[in-house]
Amino acid sequence: MGKSRRTVPEELLLLALDPTTGTTAQPQTLDLGLAGAQLVELSLAGRIVPEGDRIAVVLARPTGDPTLDHALELLRRRGSPVRAAHWIGGPRLGLRQTYLAHLERCGMVTAVPGQVCGVLPTTRYQASDDCTNAAIKQRLDTAIRTGVPPDPRTAALAALAHSVGLGKHLYPGNEGRSSRSRLRDLIRYDPLGGMVAHAVMDVQNGLPTQQNRSSQGTGPAPAAGRAGSRTAGRGSGGRVPASRVGVR
């Protein structure tokens, strides 16, 4: 896989990165979104396909991206299709930190060491190329503003951004309310992205996986999905295990 374009997990993390604070928005739910974004990217690369609400590996050949290839190998080892919600809620800890380190190695972010209260060490991250971040955001803005159906990659990115509660980060305040609503509506333009986004919201809310979830990606979010979006929008992250909360 060439690096002429950013992967969906990379773009989701860059969208979540706050240029002022150097931290990521929605840190409690972002790991879930990144796990879902890996599924979307592997599907776009032709490595996996959805089977109802499950994910099946159809081509185990490496993509050339180490983080994606690790996920692909874990999926391959399952030996049979796995439910998207089970995969997203699995015990792969620190995915956000893994991707921050990956973006740093690729030169997309710069790590800036610092201290909290002058004592506790911390690391903040600054995007190395503001134009790249602006271009990613512009794709969402264009889809929201024009109403023209976006490409599957952009639609999936919008669905994942909504599912982890990035709407208020990207379109804050009362003036951003209509944009947040339209961001949510973009979920219907990519069935796989919609299925994965709903799985992310189900995991946040501790809901059981439902059959045929992928069929809901082409229509309005179901009641469970809408409840998940409200929870994510408040920034609480739903019922995410404490072990998933990464170091901010």
PDB file of C-alpha atoms in Angstrom:
ATOM      1  CA  MET A   1       0.000   0.000   0.000  1.00  0.00           C
ATOM      2  CA  GLY A   2       1.539   3.291  -1.049  1.00  0.00           C
ATOM      3  CA  LYS A   3       1.598   6.373   1.121  1.00  0.00           C
ATOM      4  CA  SER A   4       0.211   8.764  -1.478  1.00  0.00           C
ATOM      5  CA  ARG A   5      -2.873   8.970   0.702  1.00  0.00           C
ATOM      6  CA  ARG A   6      -3.416   8.768   4.418  1.00  0.00           C
ATOM      7  CA  THR A   7      -5.237   5.739   5.829  1.00  0.00           C
ATOM      8  CA  VAL A   8      -8.608   6.128   7.526  1.00  0.00           C
ATOM      9  CA  PRO A   9      -7.134   5.505  11.035  1.00  0.00           C
ATOM     10  CA  GLU A  10      -4.450   8.135  10.401  1.00  0.00           C
ATOM     11  CA  GLU A  11      -7.025  10.654   9.199  1.00  0.00           C
ATOM     12  CA  LEU A  12      -9.332   9.989  12.138  1.00  0.00           C
ATOM     13  CA  LEU A  13      -6.504  10.583  14.599  1.00  0.00           C
ATOM     14  CA  LEU A  14      -5.387  13.754  12.818  1.00  0.00           C
ATOM     15  CA  LEU A  15      -8.978  15.049  12.965  1.00  0.00           C
ATOM     16  CA  ALA A  16      -9.029  14.377  16.709  1.00  0.00           C
ATOM     17  CA  LEU A  17      -5.740  16.169  17.357  1.00  0.00           C
ATOM     18  CA  ASP A  18      -6.291  19.558  18.985  1.00  0.00           C
ATOM     19  CA  PRO A  19      -3.795  22.056  17.513  1.00  0.00           C
ATOM     20  CA  THR A  20      -3.987  24.248  20.618  1.00  0.00           C
ATOM     21  CA  THR A  21      -3.481  21.704  23.386  1.00  0.00           C
ATOM     22  CA  GLY A  22      -1.591  18.997  21.494  1.00  0.00           C
ATOM     23  CA  THR A  23      -3.918  16.363  22.920  1.00  0.00           C
ATOM     24  CA  THR A  24      -6.598  14.251  21.257  1.00  0.00           C
ATOM     25  CA  ALA A  25     -10.302  14.903  21.627  1.00  0.00           C
ATOM     26  CA  GLN A  26     -12.450  12.035  22.914  1.00  0.00           C
ATOM     27  CA  PRO A  27      -9.498   9.989  24.232  1.00  0.00           C
ATOM     28  CA  GLN A  28     -11.776   7.451  25.922  1.00  0.00           C
ATOM     29  CA  THR A  29     -13.566   6.466  22.708  1.00  0.00           C
ATOM     30  CA  LEU A  30     -10.879   7.112  20.125  1.00  0.00           C
ATOM     31  CA  ASP A  31      -9.287   3.660  20.559  1.00  0.00           C
ATOM     32  CA  LEU A  32     -12.622   2.127  19.567  1.00  0.00           C
ATOM     33  CA  GLY A  33     -12.877   4.389  16.532  1.00  0.00           C
ATOM     34  CA  LEU A  34      -9.341   3.556  15.454  1.00  0.00           C
ATOM     35  CA  ALA A  35     -10.060  -0.178  15.677  1.00  0.00           C
ATOM     36  CA  GLY A  36     -13.117   0.398  13.503  1.00  0.00           C
ATOM     37  CA  ALA A  37     -11.116   2.557  11.101  1.00  0.00           C
ATOM     38  CA  GLN A  38      -8.664  -0.302  10.630  1.00  0.00           C
ATOM     39  CA  LEU A  39     -11.532  -2.509   9.476  1.00  0.00           C
ATOM     40  CA  VAL A  40     -12.641   0.144   6.987  1.00  0.00           C
ATOM     41  CA  GLU A  41      -9.119   0.577   5.591  1.00  0.00           C
ATOM     42  CA  LEU A  42      -8.554  -3.166   5.304  1.00  0.00           C
ATOM     43  CA  SER A  43     -11.833  -3.442   3.406  1.00  0.00           C
ATOM     44  CA  LEU A  44     -10.839  -0.618   1.056  1.00  0.00           C
ATOM     45  CA  ALA A  45      -7.557  -2.477   0.487  1.00  0.00           C
ATOM     46  CA  GLY A  46      -9.454  -5.648  -0.467  1.00  0.00           C
ATOM     47  CA  ARG A  47      -8.222  -7.678   2.518  1.00  0.00           C
ATOM     48  CA  ILE A  48     -11.530  -8.186   4.320  1.00  0.00           C
ATOM     49  CA  VAL A  49     -15.231  -8.164   3.440  1.00  0.00           C
ATOM     50  CA  PRO A  50     -18.357  -7.834   5.586  1.00  0.00           C
ATOM     51  CA  GLU A  51     -20.588 -10.879   6.037  1.00  0.00           C
ATOM     52  CA  GLY A  52     -23.670  -9.509   7.747  1.00  0.00           C
ATOM     53  CA  ASP A  53     -22.352  -8.062  11.003  1.00  0.00           C
ATOM     54  CA  ARG A  54     -19.150 -10.092  10.752  1.00  0.00           C
ATOM     55  CA  ILE A  55     -15.791  -9.472   9.098  1.00  0.00           C
ATOM     56  CA  ALA A  56     -14.071 -12.122   6.994  1.00  0.00           C
ATOM     57  CA  VAL A  57     -10.492 -12.128   5.704  1.00  0.00           C
ATOM     58  CA  VAL A  58     -10.382 -12.783   1.956  1.00  0.00           C
ATOM     59  CA  LEU A  59      -6.752 -11.860   1.258  1.00  0.00           C
ATOM     60  CA  ALA A  60      -4.073 -12.227   3.928  1.00  0.00           C
ATOM     61  CA  ARG A  61      -1.317 -10.569   1.886  1.00  0.00           C
ATOM     62  CA  PRO A  62       0.312  -7.713   3.879  1.00  0.00           C
ATOM     63  CA  THR A  63      -0.572  -4.157   2.941  1.00  0.00           C
ATOM     64  CA  GLY A  64       2.858  -2.739   3.769  1.00  0.00           C
ATOM     65  CA  ASP A  65       1.432  -0.687   6.657  1.00  0.00           C
ATOM     66  CA  PRO A  66       2.692  -2.279   9.909  1.00  0.00           C
ATOM     67  CA  THR A  67      -0.268  -1.241  12.062  1.00  0.00           C
ATOM     68  CA  LEU A  68      -2.805  -2.501   9.523  1.00  0.00           C
ATOM     69  CA  ASP A  69      -0.850  -5.683   8.895  1.00  0.00           C
ATOM     70  CA  HIS A  70      -0.841  -6.466  12.630  1.00  0.00           C
ATOM     71  CA  ALA A  71      -4.637  -6.074  12.688  1.00  0.00           C
ATOM     72  CA  LEU A  72      -4.967  -8.211   9.552  1.00  0.00           C
ATOM     73  CA  GLU A  73      -2.871 -10.978  11.101  1.00  0.00           C
ATOM     74  CA  LEU A  74      -4.993 -10.945  14.268  1.00  0.00           C
ATOM     75  CA  LEU A  75      -8.123 -11.242  12.156  1.00  0.00           C
ATOM     76  CA  ARG A  76      -6.574 -14.075  10.110  1.00  0.00           C
ATOM     77  CA  ARG A  77      -5.715 -16.000  13.266  1.00  0.00           C
ATOM     78  CA  ARG A  78      -9.380 -16.022  14.271  1.00  0.00           C
ATOM     79  CA  GLY A  79      -9.926 -18.587  11.521  1.00  0.00           C
ATOM     80  CA  SER A  80     -13.568 -17.610  10.997  1.00  0.00           C
ATOM     81  CA  PRO A  81     -15.487 -14.346  10.482  1.00  0.00           C
ATOM     82  CA  VAL A  82     -15.625 -12.209  13.621  1.00  0.00           C
ATOM     83  CA  ARG A  83     -18.353  -9.803  14.629  1.00  0.00           C
ATOM     84  CA  ALA A  84     -17.305  -6.204  14.122  1.00  0.00           C
ATOM     85  CA  ALA A  85     -18.413  -5.210  17.638  1.00  0.00           C
ATOM     86  CA  HIS A  86     -16.414  -8.067  19.195  1.00  0.00           C
ATOM     87  CA  TRP A  87     -13.330  -7.010  17.246  1.00  0.00           C
ATOM     88  CA  ILE A  88     -13.689  -3.316  18.087  1.00  0.00           C
ATOM     89  CA  GLY A  89     -14.293  -4.059  21.766  1.00  0.00           C
ATOM     90  CA  GLY A  90     -11.420  -6.540  21.979  1.00  0.00           C
ATOM     91  CA  PRO A  91      -8.441  -6.191  24.324  1.00  0.00           C
ATOM     92  CA  ARG A  92      -6.096  -4.274  22.008  1.00  0.00           C
ATOM     93  CA  LEU A  93      -4.971  -1.594  24.425  1.00  0.00           C
ATOM     94  CA  GLY A  94      -3.218   1.648  23.574  1.00  0.00           C
ATOM     95  CA  LEU A  95      -4.204   1.843  19.915  1.00  0.00           C
ATOM     96  CA  ARG A  96      -4.326   5.635  20.059  1.00  0.00           C
ATOM     97  CA  GLN A  97      -0.786   5.766  21.419  1.00  0.00           C
ATOM     98  CA  THR A  98       0.345   3.234  18.825  1.00  0.00           C
ATOM     99  CA  TYR A  99      -0.978   5.450  16.037  1.00  0.00           C
ATOM    100  CA  LEU A 100       0.513   8.605  17.556  1.00  0.00           C
ATOM    101  CA  ALA A 101       3.921   6.889  17.529  1.00  0.00           C
ATOM    102  CA  HIS A 102       3.250   5.721  13.967  1.00  0.00           C
ATOM    103  CA  LEU A 103       2.380   9.261  12.831  1.00  0.00           C
ATOM    104  CA  GLU A 104       5.528  10.543  14.526  1.00  0.00           C
ATOM    105  CA  ARG A 105       7.684   7.994  12.669  1.00  0.00           C
ATOM    106  CA  CYS A 106       6.030   9.006   9.409  1.00  0.00           C
ATOM    107  CA  GLY A 107       6.735  12.669  10.128  1.00  0.00           C
ATOM    108  CA  MET A 108       3.069  13.639  10.303  1.00  0.00           C
ATOM    109  CA  VAL A 109       3.200  14.756  13.938  1.00  0.00           C
ATOM    110  CA  THR A 110       5.922  16.033  16.230  1.00  0.00           C
ATOM    111  CA  ALA A 111       6.108  14.919  19.864  1.00  0.00           C
ATOM    112  CA  VAL A 112       6.665  17.778  22.302  1.00  0.00           C
ATOM    113  CA  PRO A 113       7.646  16.703  25.834  1.00  0.00           C
ATOM    114  CA  GLY A 114       6.374  18.772  28.731  1.00  0.00           C
ATOM    115  CA  GLN A 115       5.112  18.647  32.303  1.00  0.00           C
ATOM    116  CA  VAL A 116       1.778  18.874  34.061  1.00  0.00           C
ATOM    117  CA  CYS A 117       1.815  21.224  37.043  1.00  0.00           C
ATOM    118  CA  GLY A 118       5.578  21.437  36.573  1.00  0.00           C
ATOM    119  CA  VAL A 119       6.027  17.884  37.877  1.00  0.00           C
ATOM    120  CA  LEU A 120       4.348  15.090  35.910  1.00  0.00           C
ATOM    121  CA  PRO A 121       5.914  14.361  32.502  1.00  0.00           C
ATOM    122  CA  THR A 122       3.580  14.469  29.529  1.00  0.00           C
ATOM    123  CA  THR A 123       3.827  14.466  25.747  1.00  0.00           C
ATOM    124  CA  ARG A 124       1.840  16.663  23.401  1.00  0.00           C
ATOM    125  CA  TYR A 125       1.619  16.239  19.659  1.00  0.00           C
ATOM    126  CA  GLN A 126       1.620  18.885  16.962  1.00  0.00           C
ATOM    127  CA  ALA A 127       0.714  18.215  13.340  1.00  0.00           C
ATOM    128  CA  SER A 128       3.760  18.663  11.123  1.00  0.00           C
ATOM    129  CA  ASP A 129       1.720  19.747   8.095  1.00  0.00           C
ATOM    130  CA  ASP A 130      -1.318  21.907   8.774  1.00  0.00           C
ATOM    131  CA  CYS A 131      -2.232  21.725   5.071  1.00  0.00           C
ATOM    132  CA  THR A 132      -2.770  17.968   5.337  1.00  0.00           C
ATOM    133  CA  ASN A 133      -5.095  18.385   8.328  1.00  0.00           C
ATOM    134  CA  ALA A 134      -6.952  21.190   6.582  1.00  0.00           C
ATOM    135  CA  ALA A 135      -7.429  19.039   3.478  1.00  0.00           C
ATOM    136  CA  ILE A 136      -8.912  16.201   5.524  1.00  0.00           C
ATOM    137  CA  LYS A 137     -11.327  18.562   7.262  1.00  0.00           C
ATOM    138  CA  GLN A 138     -12.177  20.217   3.929  1.00  0.00           C
ATOM    139  CA  ARG A 139     -13.414  16.900   2.541  1.00  0.00           C
ATOM    140  CA  LEU A 140     -15.904  16.637   5.384  1.00  0.00           C
ATOM    141  CA  ASP A 141     -16.871  20.306   5.045  1.00  0.00           C
ATOM    142  CA  THR A 142     -17.524  19.879   1.329  1.00  0.00           C
ATOM    143  CA  ALA A 143     -19.715  16.824   1.820  1.00  0.00           C
ATOM    144  CA  ILE A 144     -21.671  18.609   4.553  1.00  0.00           C
ATOM    145  CA  ARG A 145     -22.046  21.875   2.655  1.00  0.00           C
ATOM    146  CA  THR A 146     -22.882  20.582  -0.819  1.00  0.00           C
ATOM    147  CA  GLY A 147     -24.933  17.506   0.005  1.00  0.00           C
ATOM    148  CA  VAL A 148     -23.163  15.655  -2.814  1.00  0.00           C
ATOM    149  CA  PRO A 149     -22.624  11.992  -1.845  1.00  0.00           C
ATOM    150  CA  PRO A 150     -18.985  11.650  -0.750  1.00  0.00           C
ATOM    151  CA  ASP A 151     -16.611   8.900  -1.776  1.00  0.00           C
ATOM    152  CA  PRO A 152     -16.638   5.796   0.473  1.00  0.00           C
ATOM    153  CA  ARG A 153     -13.425   6.819   2.271  1.00  0.00           C
ATOM    154  CA  THR A 154     -14.807  10.231   3.244  1.00  0.00           C
ATOM    155  CA  ALA A 155     -18.205   8.777   4.165  1.00  0.00           C
ATOM    156  CA  ALA A 156     -16.577   6.182   6.422  1.00  0.00           C
ATOM    157  CA  LEU A 157     -14.373   8.844   8.026  1.00  0.00           C
ATOM    158  CA  ALA A 158     -17.459  10.977   8.727  1.00  0.00           C
ATOM    159  CA  ALA A 159     -19.302   7.998  10.211  1.00  0.00           C
ATOM    160  CA  LEU A 160     -16.386   7.153  12.509  1.00  0.00           C
ATOM    161  CA  ALA A 161     -15.873  10.787  13.532  1.00  0.00           C
ATOM    162  CA  HIS A 162     -19.535  10.934  14.523  1.00  0.00           C
ATOM    163  CA  SER A 163     -19.427   7.573  16.311  1.00  0.00           C
ATOM    164  CA  VAL A 164     -16.607   8.617  18.663  1.00  0.00           C
ATOM    165  CA  GLY A 165     -18.099  12.055  19.366  1.00  0.00           C
ATOM    166  CA  LEU A 166     -15.789  14.281  17.324  1.00  0.00           C
ATOM    167  CA  GLY A 167     -18.709  16.352  16.015  1.00  0.00           C
ATOM    168  CA  LYS A 168     -18.466  18.964  18.760  1.00  0.00           C
ATOM    169  CA  HIS A 169     -14.696  19.108  18.333  1.00  0.00           C
ATOM    170  CA  LEU A 170     -14.939  19.683  14.583  1.00  0.00           C
ATOM    171  CA  TYR A 171     -18.093  21.854  14.589  1.00  0.00           C
ATOM    172  CA  PRO A 172     -18.406  23.424  18.052  1.00  0.00           C
ATOM    173  CA  GLY A 173     -21.148  25.547  19.566  1.00  0.00           C
ATOM    174  CA  ASN A 174     -24.690  26.304  18.491  1.00  0.00           C
ATOM    175  CA  GLU A 175     -23.442  27.486  15.111  1.00  0.00           C
ATOM    176  CA  GLY A 176     -22.060  24.016  14.437  1.00  0.00           C
ATOM    177  CA  ARG A 177     -25.271  22.176  15.277  1.00  0.00           C
ATOM    178  CA  SER A 178     -26.492  21.792  11.697  1.00  0.00           C
ATOM    179  CA  SER A 179     -23.036  20.644  10.562  1.00  0.00           C
ATOM    180  CA  ARG A 180     -22.951  18.038  13.320  1.00  0.00           C
ATOM    181  CA  SER A 181     -26.338  16.772  12.199  1.00  0.00           C
ATOM    182  CA  ARG A 182     -25.197  16.533   8.586  1.00  0.00           C
ATOM    183  CA  LEU A 183     -21.984  14.803   9.674  1.00  0.00           C
ATOM    184  CA  ARG A 184     -24.130  12.144  11.320  1.00  0.00           C
ATOM    185  CA  ASP A 185     -26.256  11.796   8.180  1.00  0.00           C
ATOM    186  CA  LEU A 186     -23.205  11.025   6.015  1.00  0.00           C
ATOM    187  CA  ILE A 187     -23.168   7.605   7.674  1.00  0.00           C
ATOM    188  CA  ARG A 188     -25.677   6.338   5.102  1.00  0.00           C
ATOM    189  CA  TYR A 189     -23.336   6.771   2.135  1.00  0.00           C
ATOM    190  CA  ASP A 190     -21.034   3.866   2.990  1.00  0.00           C
ATOM    191  CA  PRO A 191     -22.635   0.616   4.199  1.00  0.00           C
ATOM    192  CA  LEU A 192     -19.444  -0.818   5.690  1.00  0.00           C
ATOM    193  CA  GLY A 193     -18.486   2.449   7.370  1.00  0.00           C
ATOM    194  CA  GLY A 194     -22.016   2.685   8.738  1.00  0.00           C
ATOM    195  CA  MET A 195     -21.927  -0.862  10.079  1.00  0.00           C
ATOM    196  CA  VAL A 196     -18.549  -0.272  11.735  1.00  0.00           C
ATOM    197  CA  ALA A 197     -19.657   3.081  13.186  1.00  0.00           C
ATOM    198  CA  HIS A 198     -22.774   1.489  14.686  1.00  0.00           C
ATOM    199  CA  ALA A 199     -20.593  -1.275  16.146  1.00  0.00           C
ATOM    200  CA  VAL A 200     -18.374   1.384  17.764  1.00  0.00           C
ATOM    201  CA  MET A 201     -21.442   3.010  19.334  1.00  0.00           C
ATOM    202  CA  ASP A 202     -22.786  -0.359  20.498  1.00  0.00           C
ATOM    203  CA  VAL A 203     -19.490  -1.131  22.243  1.00  0.00           C
ATOM    204  CA  GLN A 204     -19.526   2.278  23.942  1.00  0.00           C
ATOM    205  CA  ASN A 205     -22.989   1.615  25.322  1.00  0.00           C
ATOM    206  CA  GLY A 206     -22.431  -2.021  26.235  1.00  0.00           C
ATOM    207  CA  LEU A 207     -25.134  -3.161  23.815  1.00  0.00           C
ATOM    208  CA  PRO A 208     -25.247  -6.705  22.401  1.00  0.00           C
ATOM    209  CA  THR A 209     -24.283  -7.079  18.773  1.00  0.00           C
ATOM    210  CA  GLN A 210     -27.340  -7.221  16.541  1.00  0.00           C
ATOM    211  CA  GLN A 211     -27.656  -9.360  13.425  1.00  0.00           C
ATOM    212  CA  ASN A 212     -27.622  -7.751   9.972  1.00  0.00           C
ATOM    213  CA  ARG A 213     -26.196  -4.485  11.293  1.00  0.00           C
ATOM    214  CA  SER A 214     -24.612  -3.791   7.900  1.00  0.00           C
ATOM    215  CA  SER A 215     -28.043  -3.297   6.341  1.00  0.00           C
ATOM    216  CA  GLN A 216     -28.562  -0.306   8.646  1.00  0.00           C
ATOM    217  CA  GLY A 217     -25.609   1.561   7.180  1.00  0.00           C
ATOM    218  CA  THR A 218     -27.719   2.768   4.257  1.00  0.00           C
ATOM    219  CA  GLY A 219     -30.478   4.375   6.319  1.00  0.00           C
ATOM    220  CA  PRO A 220     -30.959   6.578   9.382  1.00  0.00           C
ATOM    221  CA  ALA A 221     -29.252   5.474  12.560  1.00  0.00           C
ATOM    222  CA  PRO A 222     -31.341   3.061  14.657  1.00  0.00           C
ATOM    223  CA  ALA A 223     -32.410   3.878  18.201  1.00  0.00           C
ATOM    224  CA  ALA A 224     -29.330   2.213  19.677  1.00  0.00           C
ATOM    225  CA  GLY A 225     -27.072   4.097  17.293  1.00  0.00           C
ATOM    226  CA  ARG A 226     -28.780   7.405  18.071  1.00  0.00           C
ATOM    227  CA  ALA A 227     -28.378   6.761  21.773  1.00  0.00           C
ATOM    228  CA  GLY A 228     -24.708   6.010  21.178  1.00  0.00           C
ATOM    229  CA  SER A 229     -24.287   9.243  19.259  1.00  0.00           C
ATOM    230  CA  ARG A 230     -25.764  11.263  22.089  1.00  0.00           C
ATOM    231  CA  THR A 231     -23.449   9.589  24.555  1.00  0.00           C
ATOM    232  CA  ALA A 232     -20.420  10.156  22.336  1.00  0.00           C
ATOM    233  CA  GLY A 233     -21.457  13.728  21.700  1.00  0.00           C
ATOM    234  CA  ARG A 234     -21.400  14.430  25.420  1.00  0.00           C
ATOM    235  CA  GLY A 235     -17.818  13.212  25.554  1.00  0.00           C
ATOM    236  CA  SER A 236     -18.502  10.560  28.158  1.00  0.00           C
ATOM    237  CA  GLY A 237     -17.497   7.721  25.865  1.00  0.00           C
ATOM    238  CA  GLY A 238     -20.221   5.402  27.162  1.00  0.00           C
ATOM    239  CA  ARG A 239     -19.295   2.325  29.088  1.00  0.00           C
ATOM    240  CA  VAL A 240     -15.693   2.092  28.061  1.00  0.00           C
ATOM    241  CA  PRO A 241     -13.547  -0.021  30.390  1.00  0.00           C
ATOM    242  CA  ALA A 242     -11.098   1.999  32.440  1.00  0.00           C
ATOM    243  CA  SER A 243      -8.220   0.046  30.919  1.00  0.00           C
ATOM    244  CA  ARG A 244      -9.063   1.595  27.543  1.00  0.00           C
ATOM    245  CA  VAL A 245      -8.431   5.123  28.710  1.00  0.00           C
ATOM    246  CA  GLY A 246      -5.050   6.078  27.296  1.00  0.00           C
ATOM    247  CA  VAL A 247      -2.614   8.576  28.727  1.00  0.00           C
ATOM    248  CA  ARG A 248      -3.639  11.964  27.449  1.00  0.00           C
TER     249      ARG A 248
END
